[in-house]
CSV table of C-alpha atoms in Angstrom, one decimal:
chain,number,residue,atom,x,y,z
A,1,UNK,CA,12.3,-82.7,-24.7
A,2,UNK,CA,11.9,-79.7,-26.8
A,3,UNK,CA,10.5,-81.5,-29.9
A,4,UNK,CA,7.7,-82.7,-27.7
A,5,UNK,CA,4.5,-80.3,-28.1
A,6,UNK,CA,2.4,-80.8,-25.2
A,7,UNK,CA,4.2,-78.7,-22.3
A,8,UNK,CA,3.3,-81.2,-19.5
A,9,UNK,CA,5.4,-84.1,-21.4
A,10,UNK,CA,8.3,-81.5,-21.8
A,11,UNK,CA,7.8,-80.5,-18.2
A,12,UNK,CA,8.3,-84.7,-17.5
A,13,UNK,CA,10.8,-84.8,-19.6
A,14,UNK,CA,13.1,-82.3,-17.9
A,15,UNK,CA,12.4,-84.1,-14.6
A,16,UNK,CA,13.6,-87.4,-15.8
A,17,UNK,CA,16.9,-85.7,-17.2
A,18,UNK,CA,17.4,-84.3,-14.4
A,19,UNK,CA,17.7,-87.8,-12.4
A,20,UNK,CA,19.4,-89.1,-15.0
A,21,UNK,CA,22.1,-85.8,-14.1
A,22,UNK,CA,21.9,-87.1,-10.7
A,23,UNK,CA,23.2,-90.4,-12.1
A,24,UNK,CA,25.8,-89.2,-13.7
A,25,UNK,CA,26.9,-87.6,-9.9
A,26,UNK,CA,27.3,-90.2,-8.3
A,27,UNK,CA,29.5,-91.9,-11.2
A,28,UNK,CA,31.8,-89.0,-11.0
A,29,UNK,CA,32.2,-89.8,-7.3
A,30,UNK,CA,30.7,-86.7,-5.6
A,31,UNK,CA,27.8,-87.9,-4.0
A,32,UNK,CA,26.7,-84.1,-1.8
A,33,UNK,CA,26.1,-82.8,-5.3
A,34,UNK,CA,23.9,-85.7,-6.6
A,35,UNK,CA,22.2,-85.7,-3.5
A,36,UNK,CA,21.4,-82.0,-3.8
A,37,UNK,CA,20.5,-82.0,-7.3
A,38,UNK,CA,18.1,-84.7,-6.5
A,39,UNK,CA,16.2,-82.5,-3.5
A,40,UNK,CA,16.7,-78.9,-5.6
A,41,UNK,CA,16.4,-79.9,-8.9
A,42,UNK,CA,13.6,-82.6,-9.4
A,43,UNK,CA,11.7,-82.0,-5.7
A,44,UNK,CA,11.3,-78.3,-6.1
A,45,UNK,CA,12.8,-76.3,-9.2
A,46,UNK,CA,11.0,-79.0,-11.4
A,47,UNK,CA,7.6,-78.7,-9.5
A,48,UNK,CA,7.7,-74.9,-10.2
A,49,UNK,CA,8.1,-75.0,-13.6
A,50,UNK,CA,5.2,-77.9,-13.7
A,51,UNK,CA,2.7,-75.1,-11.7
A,52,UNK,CA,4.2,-72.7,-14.1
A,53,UNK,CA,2.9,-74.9,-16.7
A,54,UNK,CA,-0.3,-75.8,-15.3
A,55,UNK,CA,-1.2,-71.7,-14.9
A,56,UNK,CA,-1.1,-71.5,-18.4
A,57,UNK,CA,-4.3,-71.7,-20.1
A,58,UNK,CA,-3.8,-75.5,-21.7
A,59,UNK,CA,-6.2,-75.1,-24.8
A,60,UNK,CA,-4.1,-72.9,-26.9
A,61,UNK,CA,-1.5,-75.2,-27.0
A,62,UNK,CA,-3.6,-78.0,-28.7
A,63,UNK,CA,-3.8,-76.3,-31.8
A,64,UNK,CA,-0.1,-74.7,-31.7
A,65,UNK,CA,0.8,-76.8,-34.6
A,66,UNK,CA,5.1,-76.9,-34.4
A,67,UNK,CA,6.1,-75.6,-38.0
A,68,UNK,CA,9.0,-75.6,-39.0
A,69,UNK,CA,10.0,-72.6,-40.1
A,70,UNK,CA,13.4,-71.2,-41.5
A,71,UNK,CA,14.5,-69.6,-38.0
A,72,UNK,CA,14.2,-72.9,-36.8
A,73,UNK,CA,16.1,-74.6,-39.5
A,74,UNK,CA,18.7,-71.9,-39.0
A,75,UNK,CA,19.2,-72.3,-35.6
A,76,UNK,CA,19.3,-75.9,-35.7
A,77,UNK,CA,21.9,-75.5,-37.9
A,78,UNK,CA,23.7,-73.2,-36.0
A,79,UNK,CA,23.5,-75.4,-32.8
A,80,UNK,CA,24.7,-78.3,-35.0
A,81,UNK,CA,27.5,-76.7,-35.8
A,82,UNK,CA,28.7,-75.1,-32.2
A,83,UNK,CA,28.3,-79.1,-31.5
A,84,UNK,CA,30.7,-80.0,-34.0
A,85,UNK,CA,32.6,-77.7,-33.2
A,86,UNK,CA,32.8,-78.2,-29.3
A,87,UNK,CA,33.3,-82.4,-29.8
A,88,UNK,CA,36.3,-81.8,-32.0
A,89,UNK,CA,37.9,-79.2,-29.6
A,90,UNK,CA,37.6,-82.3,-27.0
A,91,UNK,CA,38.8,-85.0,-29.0
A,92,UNK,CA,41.9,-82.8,-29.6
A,93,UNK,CA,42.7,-81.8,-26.5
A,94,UNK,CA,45.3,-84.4,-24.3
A,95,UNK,CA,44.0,-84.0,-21.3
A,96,UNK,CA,46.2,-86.7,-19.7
A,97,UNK,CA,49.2,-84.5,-20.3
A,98,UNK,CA,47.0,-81.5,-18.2
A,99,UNK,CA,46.5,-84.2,-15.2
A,100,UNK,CA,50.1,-84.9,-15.4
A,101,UNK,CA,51.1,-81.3,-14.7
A,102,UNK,CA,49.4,-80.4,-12.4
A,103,UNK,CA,48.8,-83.1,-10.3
A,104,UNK,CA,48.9,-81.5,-7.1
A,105,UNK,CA,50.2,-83.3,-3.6
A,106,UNK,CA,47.3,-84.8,-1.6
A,107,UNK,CA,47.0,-84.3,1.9
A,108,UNK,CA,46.7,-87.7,3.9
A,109,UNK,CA,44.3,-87.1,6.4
A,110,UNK,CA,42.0,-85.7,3.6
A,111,UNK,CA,41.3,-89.2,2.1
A,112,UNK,CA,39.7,-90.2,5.5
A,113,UNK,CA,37.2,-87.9,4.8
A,114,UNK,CA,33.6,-88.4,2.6
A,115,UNK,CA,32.6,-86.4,0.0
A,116,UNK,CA,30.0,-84.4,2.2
A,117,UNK,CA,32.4,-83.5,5.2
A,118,UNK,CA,34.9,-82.5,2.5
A,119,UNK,CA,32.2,-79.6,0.7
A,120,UNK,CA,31.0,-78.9,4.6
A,121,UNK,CA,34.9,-78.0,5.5
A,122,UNK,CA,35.2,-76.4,2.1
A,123,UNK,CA,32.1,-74.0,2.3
A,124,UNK,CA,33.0,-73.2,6.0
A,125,UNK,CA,36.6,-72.5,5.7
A,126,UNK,CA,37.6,-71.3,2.1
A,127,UNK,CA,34.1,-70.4,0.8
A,128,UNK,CA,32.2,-68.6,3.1
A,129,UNK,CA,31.6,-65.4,1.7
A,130,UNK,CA,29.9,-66.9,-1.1
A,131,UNK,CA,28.0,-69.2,0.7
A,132,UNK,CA,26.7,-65.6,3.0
A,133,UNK,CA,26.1,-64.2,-0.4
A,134,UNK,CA,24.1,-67.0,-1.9
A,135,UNK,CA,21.6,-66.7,1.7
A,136,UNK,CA,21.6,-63.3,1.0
A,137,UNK,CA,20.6,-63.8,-2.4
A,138,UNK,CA,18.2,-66.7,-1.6
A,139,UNK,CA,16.2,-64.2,1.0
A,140,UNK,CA,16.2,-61.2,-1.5
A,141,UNK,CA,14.9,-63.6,-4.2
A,142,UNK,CA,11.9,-65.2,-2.0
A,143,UNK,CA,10.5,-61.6,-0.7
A,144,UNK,CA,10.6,-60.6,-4.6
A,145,UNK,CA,8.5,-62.8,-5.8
A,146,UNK,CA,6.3,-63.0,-3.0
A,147,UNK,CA,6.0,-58.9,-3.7
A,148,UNK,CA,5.5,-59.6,-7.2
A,149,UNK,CA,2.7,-61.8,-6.7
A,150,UNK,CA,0.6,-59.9,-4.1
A,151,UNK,CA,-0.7,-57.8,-7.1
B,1,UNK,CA,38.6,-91.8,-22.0
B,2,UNK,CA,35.5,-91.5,-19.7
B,3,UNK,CA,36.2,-87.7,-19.3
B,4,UNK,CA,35.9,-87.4,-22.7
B,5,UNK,CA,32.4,-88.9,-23.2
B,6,UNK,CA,31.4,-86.9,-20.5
B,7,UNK,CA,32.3,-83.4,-22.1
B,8,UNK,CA,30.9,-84.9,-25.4
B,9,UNK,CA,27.7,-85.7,-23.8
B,10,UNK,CA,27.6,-82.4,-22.1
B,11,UNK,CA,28.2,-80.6,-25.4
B,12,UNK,CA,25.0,-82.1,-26.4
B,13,UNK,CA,23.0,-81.2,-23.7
B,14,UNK,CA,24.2,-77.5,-24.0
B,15,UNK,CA,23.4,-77.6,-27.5
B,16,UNK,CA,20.0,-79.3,-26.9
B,17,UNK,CA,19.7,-76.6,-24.8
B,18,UNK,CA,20.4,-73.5,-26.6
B,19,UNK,CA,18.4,-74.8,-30.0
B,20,UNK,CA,14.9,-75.7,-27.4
B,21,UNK,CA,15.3,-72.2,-25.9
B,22,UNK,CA,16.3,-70.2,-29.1
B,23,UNK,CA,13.2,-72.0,-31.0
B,24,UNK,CA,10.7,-71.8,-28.3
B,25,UNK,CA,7.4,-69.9,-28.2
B,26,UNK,CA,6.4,-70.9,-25.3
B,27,UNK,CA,8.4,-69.0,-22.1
B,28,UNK,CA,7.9,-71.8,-19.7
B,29,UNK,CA,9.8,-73.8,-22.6
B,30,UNK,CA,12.2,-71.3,-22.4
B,31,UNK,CA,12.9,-71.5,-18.5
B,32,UNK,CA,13.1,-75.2,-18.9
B,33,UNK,CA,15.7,-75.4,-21.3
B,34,UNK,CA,17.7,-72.8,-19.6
B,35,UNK,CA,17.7,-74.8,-16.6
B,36,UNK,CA,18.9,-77.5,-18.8
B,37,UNK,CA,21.9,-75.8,-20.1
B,38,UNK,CA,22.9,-75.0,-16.4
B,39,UNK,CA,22.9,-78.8,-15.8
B,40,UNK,CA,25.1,-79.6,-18.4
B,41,UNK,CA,27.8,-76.8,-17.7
B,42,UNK,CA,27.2,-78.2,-14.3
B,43,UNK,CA,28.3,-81.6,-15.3
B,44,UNK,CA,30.8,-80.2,-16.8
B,45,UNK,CA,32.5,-78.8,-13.5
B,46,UNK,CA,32.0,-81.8,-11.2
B,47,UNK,CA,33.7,-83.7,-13.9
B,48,UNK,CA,36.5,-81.8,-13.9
B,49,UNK,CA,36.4,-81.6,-10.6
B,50,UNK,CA,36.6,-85.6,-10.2
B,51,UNK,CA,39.3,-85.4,-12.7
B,52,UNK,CA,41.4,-82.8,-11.6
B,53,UNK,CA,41.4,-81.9,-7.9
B,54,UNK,CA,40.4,-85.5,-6.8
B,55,UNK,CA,40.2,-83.9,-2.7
B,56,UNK,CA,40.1,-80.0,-3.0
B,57,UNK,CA,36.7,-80.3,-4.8
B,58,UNK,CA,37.1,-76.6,-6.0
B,59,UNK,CA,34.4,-77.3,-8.9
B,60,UNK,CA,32.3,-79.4,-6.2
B,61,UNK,CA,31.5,-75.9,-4.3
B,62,UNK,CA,31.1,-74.1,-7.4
B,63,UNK,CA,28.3,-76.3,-9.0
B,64,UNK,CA,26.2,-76.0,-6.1
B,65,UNK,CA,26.3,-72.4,-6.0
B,66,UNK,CA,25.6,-72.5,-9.6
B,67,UNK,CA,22.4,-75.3,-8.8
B,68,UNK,CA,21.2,-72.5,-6.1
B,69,UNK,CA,21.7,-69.6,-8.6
B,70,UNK,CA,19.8,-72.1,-10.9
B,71,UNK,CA,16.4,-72.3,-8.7
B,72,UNK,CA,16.6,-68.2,-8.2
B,73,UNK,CA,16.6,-67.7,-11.4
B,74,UNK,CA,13.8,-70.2,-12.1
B,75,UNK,CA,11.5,-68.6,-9.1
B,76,UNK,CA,12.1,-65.4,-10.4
B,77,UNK,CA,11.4,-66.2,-14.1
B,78,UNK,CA,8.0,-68.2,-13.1
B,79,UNK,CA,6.9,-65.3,-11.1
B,80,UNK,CA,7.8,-62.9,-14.1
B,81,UNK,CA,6.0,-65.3,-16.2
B,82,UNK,CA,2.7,-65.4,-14.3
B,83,UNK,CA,2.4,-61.9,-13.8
B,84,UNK,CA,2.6,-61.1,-17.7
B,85,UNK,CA,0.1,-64.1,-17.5
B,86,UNK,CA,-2.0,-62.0,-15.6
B,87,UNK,CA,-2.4,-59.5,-17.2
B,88,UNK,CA,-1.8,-60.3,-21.2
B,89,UNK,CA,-3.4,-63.9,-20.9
B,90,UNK,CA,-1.3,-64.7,-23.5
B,91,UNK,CA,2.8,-66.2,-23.6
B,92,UNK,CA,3.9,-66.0,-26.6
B,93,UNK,CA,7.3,-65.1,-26.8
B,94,UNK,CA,7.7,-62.3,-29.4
B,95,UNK,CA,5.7,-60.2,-27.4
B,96,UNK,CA,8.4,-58.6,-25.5
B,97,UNK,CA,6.5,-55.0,-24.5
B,98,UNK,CA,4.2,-56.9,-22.3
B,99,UNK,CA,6.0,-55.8,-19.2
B,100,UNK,CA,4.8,-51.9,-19.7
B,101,UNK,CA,2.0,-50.4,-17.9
């Protein structure tokens, strides 16, 4: 995705890993989540940033020729090496023995429950202040750039 | 064994991430691999999530306030990003002065 130069592919791209994300929701068994990163992600966020790429004037990208210059090689090589060293922090850590302590007692009549009503109790009950925040936030963010972009 | 490939293949992702918007002259490159390293560290929490509290679903909640933070951020940043637009007609990224009047 970034090593592609046309900014419409990239834009593509980013919307097919993002349904492959959603994929990988529903293997880990929390369906809500898939679900919403299915409508958020790929229906709108991905739809912006393909009008955000269609603004832009597209002939100076033809002739943006992708170089490949020493800060590139350096970051490559520092990304390389934050990989390495993030895949062998994994493979060392026994996470079997974290499940094992602290495995926590399940409530019965929670496993009656789907994934959807469990987040909808959740975000009522535990979480709401956040969730008033994030509407707060959401509101505050839309008249923004609706003020921004009456100029 | 499978929470292990996850993470690994979430470490990729965020490191796919950081090199594309590091390296990228573009800003609407920029937004879209930032948007891809919030997926990844969002994978990251449902998986531990699945893994660890199988029905409190405490990382559940927090990844989609993270995924709603995520397309804030991304309105925001495209409105920024068509304003300079506007008024430089140009995006390349090492012109970081563009937002003066």
């Amino acid at each position: 995705m970034v090593l592609l130069t046309n900014p419409i592919y990239s834009a593509l791209s980013l919307g097919l890993v993002l349904v492959c994300i959603s994929l990988f929701y529903i293997l880990s068994n929390s369906h809500f989540v898939a679900a919403a990163q299915l409508f958020i992600y790929v229906g709108a966020i991905n739809v912006l940033i393909l009008f955000a790429v269609m603004f832009m004037n597209g002939s100076e990208y033809y002739k943006d020729f992708n170089l490949w210059t020493i800060g590139n090689g350096l970051t490559s090589l520092v990304c390389t090496s934050i990989l390495v060293s993030l895949i062998t922090t994994i493979l060392d850590t026994s996470w079997y023995r974290i499940i094992w302590t602290t495995r926590s007692n399940q409530i019965i009549e929670q496993d009656l429950l789907s994934n959807s009503q469990q987040i909808g109790i959740h975000l009522a009950i535990d979480f709401f202040l956040p969730f008033e925040f994030i509407s707060i936030i959401l509101l505050v963010a839309l008249i923004g750039a609706i003020v921004v972009d009456r100029q | 064994m499978m929470l292990e490939h996850i993470l690994v293949l979430n470490a990729y992702l965020f490191s796919i991430g950081i090199y594309g918007f590091i390296t990228s002259r573009n800003m609407v490159r920029a937004l879209m691999c930032l948007e891809l390293i919030l997926n990844a560290v969002n994978i990251n929490f449902v998986t531990f999530s699945d893994f660890f509290y199988s029905r409190q679903l405490k990382g559940n909640i927090f990844s989609i306030f993270v995924i709603a933070i995520a397309a804030v951020e991304a309105t925001i940043g495209s409105t920024i990003v068509s304003s300079i637009y506007r008024n430089k007609k140009s995006t390349r990224i090492n012109q970081s002065t563009l937002l003066n009047k």
